[in-house]
Short mmCIF file of C-alpha atoms in Angstrom, two decimals:
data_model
loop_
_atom_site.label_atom_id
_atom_site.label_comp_id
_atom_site.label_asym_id
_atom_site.label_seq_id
_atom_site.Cartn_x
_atom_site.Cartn_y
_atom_site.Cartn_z
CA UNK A 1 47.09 -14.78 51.96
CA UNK A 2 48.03 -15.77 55.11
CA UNK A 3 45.75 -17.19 57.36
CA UNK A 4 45.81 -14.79 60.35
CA UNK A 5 45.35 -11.63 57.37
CA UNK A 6 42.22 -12.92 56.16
CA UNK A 7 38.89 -10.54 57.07
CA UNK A 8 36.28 -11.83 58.99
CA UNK A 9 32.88 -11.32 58.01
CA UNK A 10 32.31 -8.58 60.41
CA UNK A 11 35.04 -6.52 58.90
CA UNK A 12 33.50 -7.02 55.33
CA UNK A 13 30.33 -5.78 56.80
CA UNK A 14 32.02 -2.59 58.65
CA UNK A 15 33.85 -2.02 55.39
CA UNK A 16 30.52 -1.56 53.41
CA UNK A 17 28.82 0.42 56.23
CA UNK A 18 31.62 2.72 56.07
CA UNK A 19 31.27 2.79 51.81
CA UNK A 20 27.52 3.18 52.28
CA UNK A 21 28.35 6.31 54.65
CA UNK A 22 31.36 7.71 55.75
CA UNK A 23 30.49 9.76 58.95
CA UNK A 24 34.10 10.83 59.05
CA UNK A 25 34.25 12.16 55.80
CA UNK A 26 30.59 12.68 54.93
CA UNK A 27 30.87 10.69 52.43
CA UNK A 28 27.87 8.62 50.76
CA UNK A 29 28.88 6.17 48.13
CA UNK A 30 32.58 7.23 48.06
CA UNK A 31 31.30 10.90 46.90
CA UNK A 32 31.00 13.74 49.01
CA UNK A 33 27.20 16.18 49.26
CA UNK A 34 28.63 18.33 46.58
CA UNK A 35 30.08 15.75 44.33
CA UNK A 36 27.02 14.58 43.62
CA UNK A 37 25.44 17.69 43.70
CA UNK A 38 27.77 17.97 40.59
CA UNK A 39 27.16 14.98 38.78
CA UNK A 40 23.28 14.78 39.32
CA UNK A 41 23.52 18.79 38.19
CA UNK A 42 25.52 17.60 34.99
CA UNK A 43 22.94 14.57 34.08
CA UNK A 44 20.17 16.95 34.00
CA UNK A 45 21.97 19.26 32.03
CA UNK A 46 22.97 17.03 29.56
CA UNK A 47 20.07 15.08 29.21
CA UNK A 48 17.69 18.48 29.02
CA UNK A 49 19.89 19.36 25.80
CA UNK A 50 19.23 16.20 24.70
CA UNK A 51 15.65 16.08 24.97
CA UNK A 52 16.05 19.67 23.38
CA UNK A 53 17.45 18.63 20.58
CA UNK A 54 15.22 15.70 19.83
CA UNK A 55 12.17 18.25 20.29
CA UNK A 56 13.80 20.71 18.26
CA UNK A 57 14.55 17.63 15.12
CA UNK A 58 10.57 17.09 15.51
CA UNK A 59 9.32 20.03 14.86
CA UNK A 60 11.53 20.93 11.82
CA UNK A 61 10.33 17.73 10.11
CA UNK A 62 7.03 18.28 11.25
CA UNK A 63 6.51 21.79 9.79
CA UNK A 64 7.78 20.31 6.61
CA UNK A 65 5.13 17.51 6.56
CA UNK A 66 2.04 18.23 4.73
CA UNK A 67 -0.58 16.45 6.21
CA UNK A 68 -2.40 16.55 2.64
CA UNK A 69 0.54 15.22 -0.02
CA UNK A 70 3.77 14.23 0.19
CA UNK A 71 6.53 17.64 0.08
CA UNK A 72 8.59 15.53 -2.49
CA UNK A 73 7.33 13.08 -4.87
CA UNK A 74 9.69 13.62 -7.71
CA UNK A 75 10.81 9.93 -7.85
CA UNK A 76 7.11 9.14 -8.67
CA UNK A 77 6.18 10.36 -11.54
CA UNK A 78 4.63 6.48 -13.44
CA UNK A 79 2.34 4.89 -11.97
CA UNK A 80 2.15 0.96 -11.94
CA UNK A 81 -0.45 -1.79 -12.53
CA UNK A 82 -1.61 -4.39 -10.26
CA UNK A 83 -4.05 -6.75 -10.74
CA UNK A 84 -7.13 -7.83 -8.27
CA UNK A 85 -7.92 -10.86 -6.87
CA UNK A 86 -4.04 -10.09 -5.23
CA UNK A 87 -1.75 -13.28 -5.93
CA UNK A 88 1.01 -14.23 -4.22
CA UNK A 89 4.26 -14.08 -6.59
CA UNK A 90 1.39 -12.45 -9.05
CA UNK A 91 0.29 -16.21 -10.11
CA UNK A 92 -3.56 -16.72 -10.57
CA UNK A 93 -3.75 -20.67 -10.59
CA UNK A 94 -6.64 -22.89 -9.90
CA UNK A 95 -8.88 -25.91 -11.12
CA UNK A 96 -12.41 -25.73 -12.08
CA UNK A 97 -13.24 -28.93 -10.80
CA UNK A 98 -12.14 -28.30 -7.32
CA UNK A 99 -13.96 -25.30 -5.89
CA UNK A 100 -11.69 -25.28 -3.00
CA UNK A 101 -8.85 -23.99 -5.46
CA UNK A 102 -10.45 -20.74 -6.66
CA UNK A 103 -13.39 -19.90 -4.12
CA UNK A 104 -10.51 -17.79 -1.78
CA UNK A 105 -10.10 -15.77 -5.07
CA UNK A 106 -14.18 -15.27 -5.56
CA UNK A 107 -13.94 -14.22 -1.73
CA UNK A 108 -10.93 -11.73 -2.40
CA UNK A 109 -13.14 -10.07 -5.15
CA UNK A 110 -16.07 -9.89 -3.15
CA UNK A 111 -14.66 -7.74 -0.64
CA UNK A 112 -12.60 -5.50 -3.12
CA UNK A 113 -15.90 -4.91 -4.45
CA UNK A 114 -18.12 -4.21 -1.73
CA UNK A 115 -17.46 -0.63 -1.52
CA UNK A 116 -18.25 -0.37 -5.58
CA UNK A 117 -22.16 -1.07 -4.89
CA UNK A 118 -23.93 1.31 -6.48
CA UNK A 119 -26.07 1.85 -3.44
CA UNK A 120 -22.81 2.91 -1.95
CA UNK A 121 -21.76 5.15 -4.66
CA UNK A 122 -24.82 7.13 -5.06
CA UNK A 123 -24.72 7.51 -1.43
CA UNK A 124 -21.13 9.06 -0.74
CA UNK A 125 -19.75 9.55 -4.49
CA UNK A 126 -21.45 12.20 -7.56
CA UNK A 127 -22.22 11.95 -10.52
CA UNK A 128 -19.48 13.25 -12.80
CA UNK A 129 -19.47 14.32 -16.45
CA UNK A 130 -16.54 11.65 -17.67
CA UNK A 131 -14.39 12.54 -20.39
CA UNK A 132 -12.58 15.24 -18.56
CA UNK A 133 -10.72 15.68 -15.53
CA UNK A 134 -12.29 16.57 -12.25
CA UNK A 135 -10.31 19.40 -10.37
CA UNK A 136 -10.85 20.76 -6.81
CA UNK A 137 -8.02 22.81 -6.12
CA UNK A 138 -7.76 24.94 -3.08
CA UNK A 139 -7.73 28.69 -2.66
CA UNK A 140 -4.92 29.54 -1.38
CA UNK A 141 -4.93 28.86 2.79
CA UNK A 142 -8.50 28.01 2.12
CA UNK A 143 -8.68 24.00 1.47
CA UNK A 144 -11.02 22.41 -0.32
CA UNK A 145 -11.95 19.39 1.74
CA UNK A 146 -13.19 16.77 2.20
CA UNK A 147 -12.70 16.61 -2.23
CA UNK A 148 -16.29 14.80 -3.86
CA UNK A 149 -15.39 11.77 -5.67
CA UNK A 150 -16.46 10.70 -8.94
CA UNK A 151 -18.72 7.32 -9.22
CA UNK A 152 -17.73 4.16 -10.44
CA UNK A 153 -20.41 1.67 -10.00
CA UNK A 154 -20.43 -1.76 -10.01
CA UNK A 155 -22.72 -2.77 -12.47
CA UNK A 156 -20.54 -0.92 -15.29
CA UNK A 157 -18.18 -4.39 -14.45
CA UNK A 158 -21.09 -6.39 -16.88
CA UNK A 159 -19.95 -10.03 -16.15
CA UNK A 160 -16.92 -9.48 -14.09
CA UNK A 161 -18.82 -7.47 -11.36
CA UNK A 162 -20.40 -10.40 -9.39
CA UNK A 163 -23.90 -9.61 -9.66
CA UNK A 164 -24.53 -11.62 -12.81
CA UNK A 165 -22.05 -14.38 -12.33
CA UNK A 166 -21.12 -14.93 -8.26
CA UNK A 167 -18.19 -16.76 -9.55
CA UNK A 168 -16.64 -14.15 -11.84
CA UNK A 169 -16.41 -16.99 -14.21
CA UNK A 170 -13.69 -18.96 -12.41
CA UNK A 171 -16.72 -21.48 -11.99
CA UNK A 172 -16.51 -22.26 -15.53
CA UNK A 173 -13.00 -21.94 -16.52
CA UNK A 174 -13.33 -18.03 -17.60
CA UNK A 175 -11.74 -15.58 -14.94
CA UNK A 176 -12.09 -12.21 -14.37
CA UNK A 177 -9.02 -10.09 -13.48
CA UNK A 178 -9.49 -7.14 -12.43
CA UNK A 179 -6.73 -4.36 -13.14
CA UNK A 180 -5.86 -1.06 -11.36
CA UNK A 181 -3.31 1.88 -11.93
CA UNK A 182 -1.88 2.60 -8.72
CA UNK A 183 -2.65 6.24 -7.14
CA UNK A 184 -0.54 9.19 -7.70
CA UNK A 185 -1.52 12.30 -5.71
CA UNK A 186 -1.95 14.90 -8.39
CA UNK A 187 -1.21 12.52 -10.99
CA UNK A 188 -2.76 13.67 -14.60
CA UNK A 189 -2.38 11.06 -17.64
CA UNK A 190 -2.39 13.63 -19.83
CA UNK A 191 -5.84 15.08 -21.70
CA UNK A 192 -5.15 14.12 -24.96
CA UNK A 193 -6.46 10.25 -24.51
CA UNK A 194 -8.30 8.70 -21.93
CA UNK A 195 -6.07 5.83 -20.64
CA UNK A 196 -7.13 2.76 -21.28
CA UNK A 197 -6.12 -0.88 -20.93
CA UNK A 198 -4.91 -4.11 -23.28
CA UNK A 199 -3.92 -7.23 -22.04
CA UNK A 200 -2.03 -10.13 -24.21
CA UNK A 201 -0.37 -12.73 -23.53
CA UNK A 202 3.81 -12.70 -23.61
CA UNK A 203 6.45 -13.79 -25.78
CA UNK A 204 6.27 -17.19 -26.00
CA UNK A 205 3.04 -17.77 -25.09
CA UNK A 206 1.37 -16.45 -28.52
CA UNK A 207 -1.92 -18.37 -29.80
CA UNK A 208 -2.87 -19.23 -25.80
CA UNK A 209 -5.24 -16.25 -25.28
CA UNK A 210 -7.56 -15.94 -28.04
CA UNK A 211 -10.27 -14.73 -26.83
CA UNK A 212 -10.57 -11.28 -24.33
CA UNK A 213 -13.63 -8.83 -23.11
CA UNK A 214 -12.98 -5.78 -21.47
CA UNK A 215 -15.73 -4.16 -18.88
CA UNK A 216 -16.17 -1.15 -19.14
CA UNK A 217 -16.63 -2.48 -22.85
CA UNK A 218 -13.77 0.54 -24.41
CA UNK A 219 -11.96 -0.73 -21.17
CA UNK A 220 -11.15 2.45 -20.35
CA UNK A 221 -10.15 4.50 -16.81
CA UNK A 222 -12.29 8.05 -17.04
CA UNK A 223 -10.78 11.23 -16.62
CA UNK A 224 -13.10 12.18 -14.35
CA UNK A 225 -11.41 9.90 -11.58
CA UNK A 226 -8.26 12.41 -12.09
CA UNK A 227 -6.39 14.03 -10.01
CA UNK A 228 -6.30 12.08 -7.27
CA UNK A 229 -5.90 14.59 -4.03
CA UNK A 230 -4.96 11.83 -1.01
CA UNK A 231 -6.46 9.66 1.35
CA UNK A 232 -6.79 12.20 3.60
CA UNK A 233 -8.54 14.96 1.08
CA UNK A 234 -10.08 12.15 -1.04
CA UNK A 235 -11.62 10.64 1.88
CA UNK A 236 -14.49 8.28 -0.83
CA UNK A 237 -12.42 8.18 -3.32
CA UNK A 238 -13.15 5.00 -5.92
CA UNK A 239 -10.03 3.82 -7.97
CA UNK A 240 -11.23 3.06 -11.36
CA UNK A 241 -11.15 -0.16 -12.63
CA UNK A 242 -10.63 -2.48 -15.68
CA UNK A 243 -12.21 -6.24 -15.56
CA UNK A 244 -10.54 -8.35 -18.26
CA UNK A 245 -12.97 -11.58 -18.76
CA UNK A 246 -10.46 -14.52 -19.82
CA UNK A 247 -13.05 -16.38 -22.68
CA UNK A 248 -10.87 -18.66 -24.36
CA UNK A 249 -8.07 -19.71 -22.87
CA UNK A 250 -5.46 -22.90 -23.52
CA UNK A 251 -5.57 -24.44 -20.32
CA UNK A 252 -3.75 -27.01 -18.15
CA UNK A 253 -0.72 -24.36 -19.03
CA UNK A 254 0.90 -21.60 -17.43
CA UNK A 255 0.07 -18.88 -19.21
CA UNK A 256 2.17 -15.40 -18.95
CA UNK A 257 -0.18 -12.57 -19.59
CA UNK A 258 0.93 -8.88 -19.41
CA UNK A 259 -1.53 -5.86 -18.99
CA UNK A 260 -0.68 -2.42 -19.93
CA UNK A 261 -2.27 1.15 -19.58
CA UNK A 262 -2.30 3.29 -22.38
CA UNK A 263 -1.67 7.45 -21.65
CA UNK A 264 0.20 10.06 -22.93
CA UNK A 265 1.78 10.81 -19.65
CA UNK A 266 2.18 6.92 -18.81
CA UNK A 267 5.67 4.58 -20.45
CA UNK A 268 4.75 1.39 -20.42
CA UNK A 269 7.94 0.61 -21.86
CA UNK A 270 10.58 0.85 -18.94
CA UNK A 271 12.57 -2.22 -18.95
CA UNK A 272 13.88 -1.28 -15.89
CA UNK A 273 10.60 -1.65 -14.11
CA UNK A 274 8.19 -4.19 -15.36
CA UNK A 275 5.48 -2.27 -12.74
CA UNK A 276 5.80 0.84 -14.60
CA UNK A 277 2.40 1.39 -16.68
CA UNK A 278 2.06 -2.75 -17.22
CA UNK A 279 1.50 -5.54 -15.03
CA UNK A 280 2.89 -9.12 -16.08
CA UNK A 281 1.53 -12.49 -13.68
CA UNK A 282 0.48 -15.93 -14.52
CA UNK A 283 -2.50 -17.41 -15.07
CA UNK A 284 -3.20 -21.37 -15.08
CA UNK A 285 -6.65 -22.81 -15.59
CA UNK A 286 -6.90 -26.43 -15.20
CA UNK A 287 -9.43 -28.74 -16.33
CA UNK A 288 -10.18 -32.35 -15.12
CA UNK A 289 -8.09 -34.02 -17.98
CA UNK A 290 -10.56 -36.95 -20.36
CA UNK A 291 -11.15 -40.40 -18.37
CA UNK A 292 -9.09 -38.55 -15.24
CA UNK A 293 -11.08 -39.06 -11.66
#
């Protein structure tokens, strides 16, 4: 460009003035009054249907929520095990000797517990007849709720409930491992046997668990505790439990140990799922090895 064609800065500054507002043209921007009557008028149009649309999506899925269960649950149909203290990569390791190594576990249980007191039970949950189920269905529009919950008190845990031992045994080399069936809303595991629960040790590891005991003592999960309605509905619901007291033990080993529950209406035998109806971790309980510091 040559030199006497270059803009001075008070042309730049016109030229702007004149884009911010033409008085010639009436012109604001480069758009006339009406032009952007236009666009602004097709923003608000498009974004209404938008926000239409969105509104419209949110109550469809809405009205097909139930606030209650789940609409489809089809894909869940066996429930799984998991064990108590919760382990990462499901491996219960620790040393006798060094309290540090197990008291986070004793801790974990404590608080699992807490809402299994019986003074807490008596207080919020009833008194059920166990050996059946416990069914509080609704009539028709009319819901049942909040559902009553069936007790399951702490004490009926024997040596694995804390109150005798505030250890759970990990003090003296015998852990308790506590084992649940996770909740299925409307779940029944069928009437013709209460569930119940075994533990052994895997393949491979025969001969290193020799010695088990089960609290409840028929290690059993009542029918009474079944069907499960939802959080919401169930609002004091108590999962039943299973403690499995570890008595003899080889230790200074990793020990695979798998726990299954026993139902009609439960496989435990899914290879394709090794949470389905069983649980499978590792347990390792170390001693202080002779003339070791």
């Amino acid at each position: 460009m040559a030199p006497s064609d270059k803009k001075s800065c008070g042309q730049v500054i016109d030229e702007w003035k004149e884009f911010l507002w033409n008085s010639r043209t009436q012109e604001f921007l480069g758009r006339t009054g009406s032009s952007w009557a236009l666009i602004l008028l097709f923003y608000v149009v498009f974004y209404t249907f938008l926000a239409g649309l969105f509104s419209l999506t949110m109550w469809v899925m809405l009205e097909a929520l139930n606030d209650y269960s789940p609409k489809y649950q089809d894909r869940i149909t066996n429930p799984g095990l998991m064990i108590r203290p919760r382990a990462e990569s499901l491996v219960v390791g620790f040393n006798v000797s060094q309290r540090a190594s197990w008291q986070n576990y004793v801790n974990a249980l404590n608080v699992y517990l807490d809402s299994y007191n019986d003074s807490v039970q008596v207080s919020t949950n009833d008194r059920c007849k166990p050996g059946g189920y416990h069914p509080q269905e609704d009539s028709g529009d009319v819901r049942n709720t909040p559902k009553r919950s069936c007790q399951f008190n702490r004490t009926s845990l024997g040596q694995c409930s804390g109150l005798e031992d505030r250890t759970y045994g990990y003090g003296e080399g015998k852990p308790c491992i506590l084992v649940k069936m996770n909740r299925i809303i409307g779940f029944l595991p069928g009437a013709e046997m209460t569930p119940y629960v075994s533990c052994s040790s895997k393949a491979g590891d025969e001969g290193k668990v020799q010695e088990l005991r089960y609290f409840p003592p028929n290690a059993t999960l009542d029918l009474m505790y079944f069907p499960y309605y939802g959080k919401k509905a169930h609002v004091n619901y108590t999962q039943p439990v299973v403690a499995v007291k570890f008595m003899n033990i080889t230790n200074n080993v990793d020990i695979k140990v798998e726990c299954k529950v026993h139902a009609s209406n439960v496989n435990n035998n899914d290879e394709r799922d090794r949470f389905a109806g069983r649980v499978v971790f590792t347990l390792h309980v170390g001693l202080a090895q002779p003339g070791s510091r």
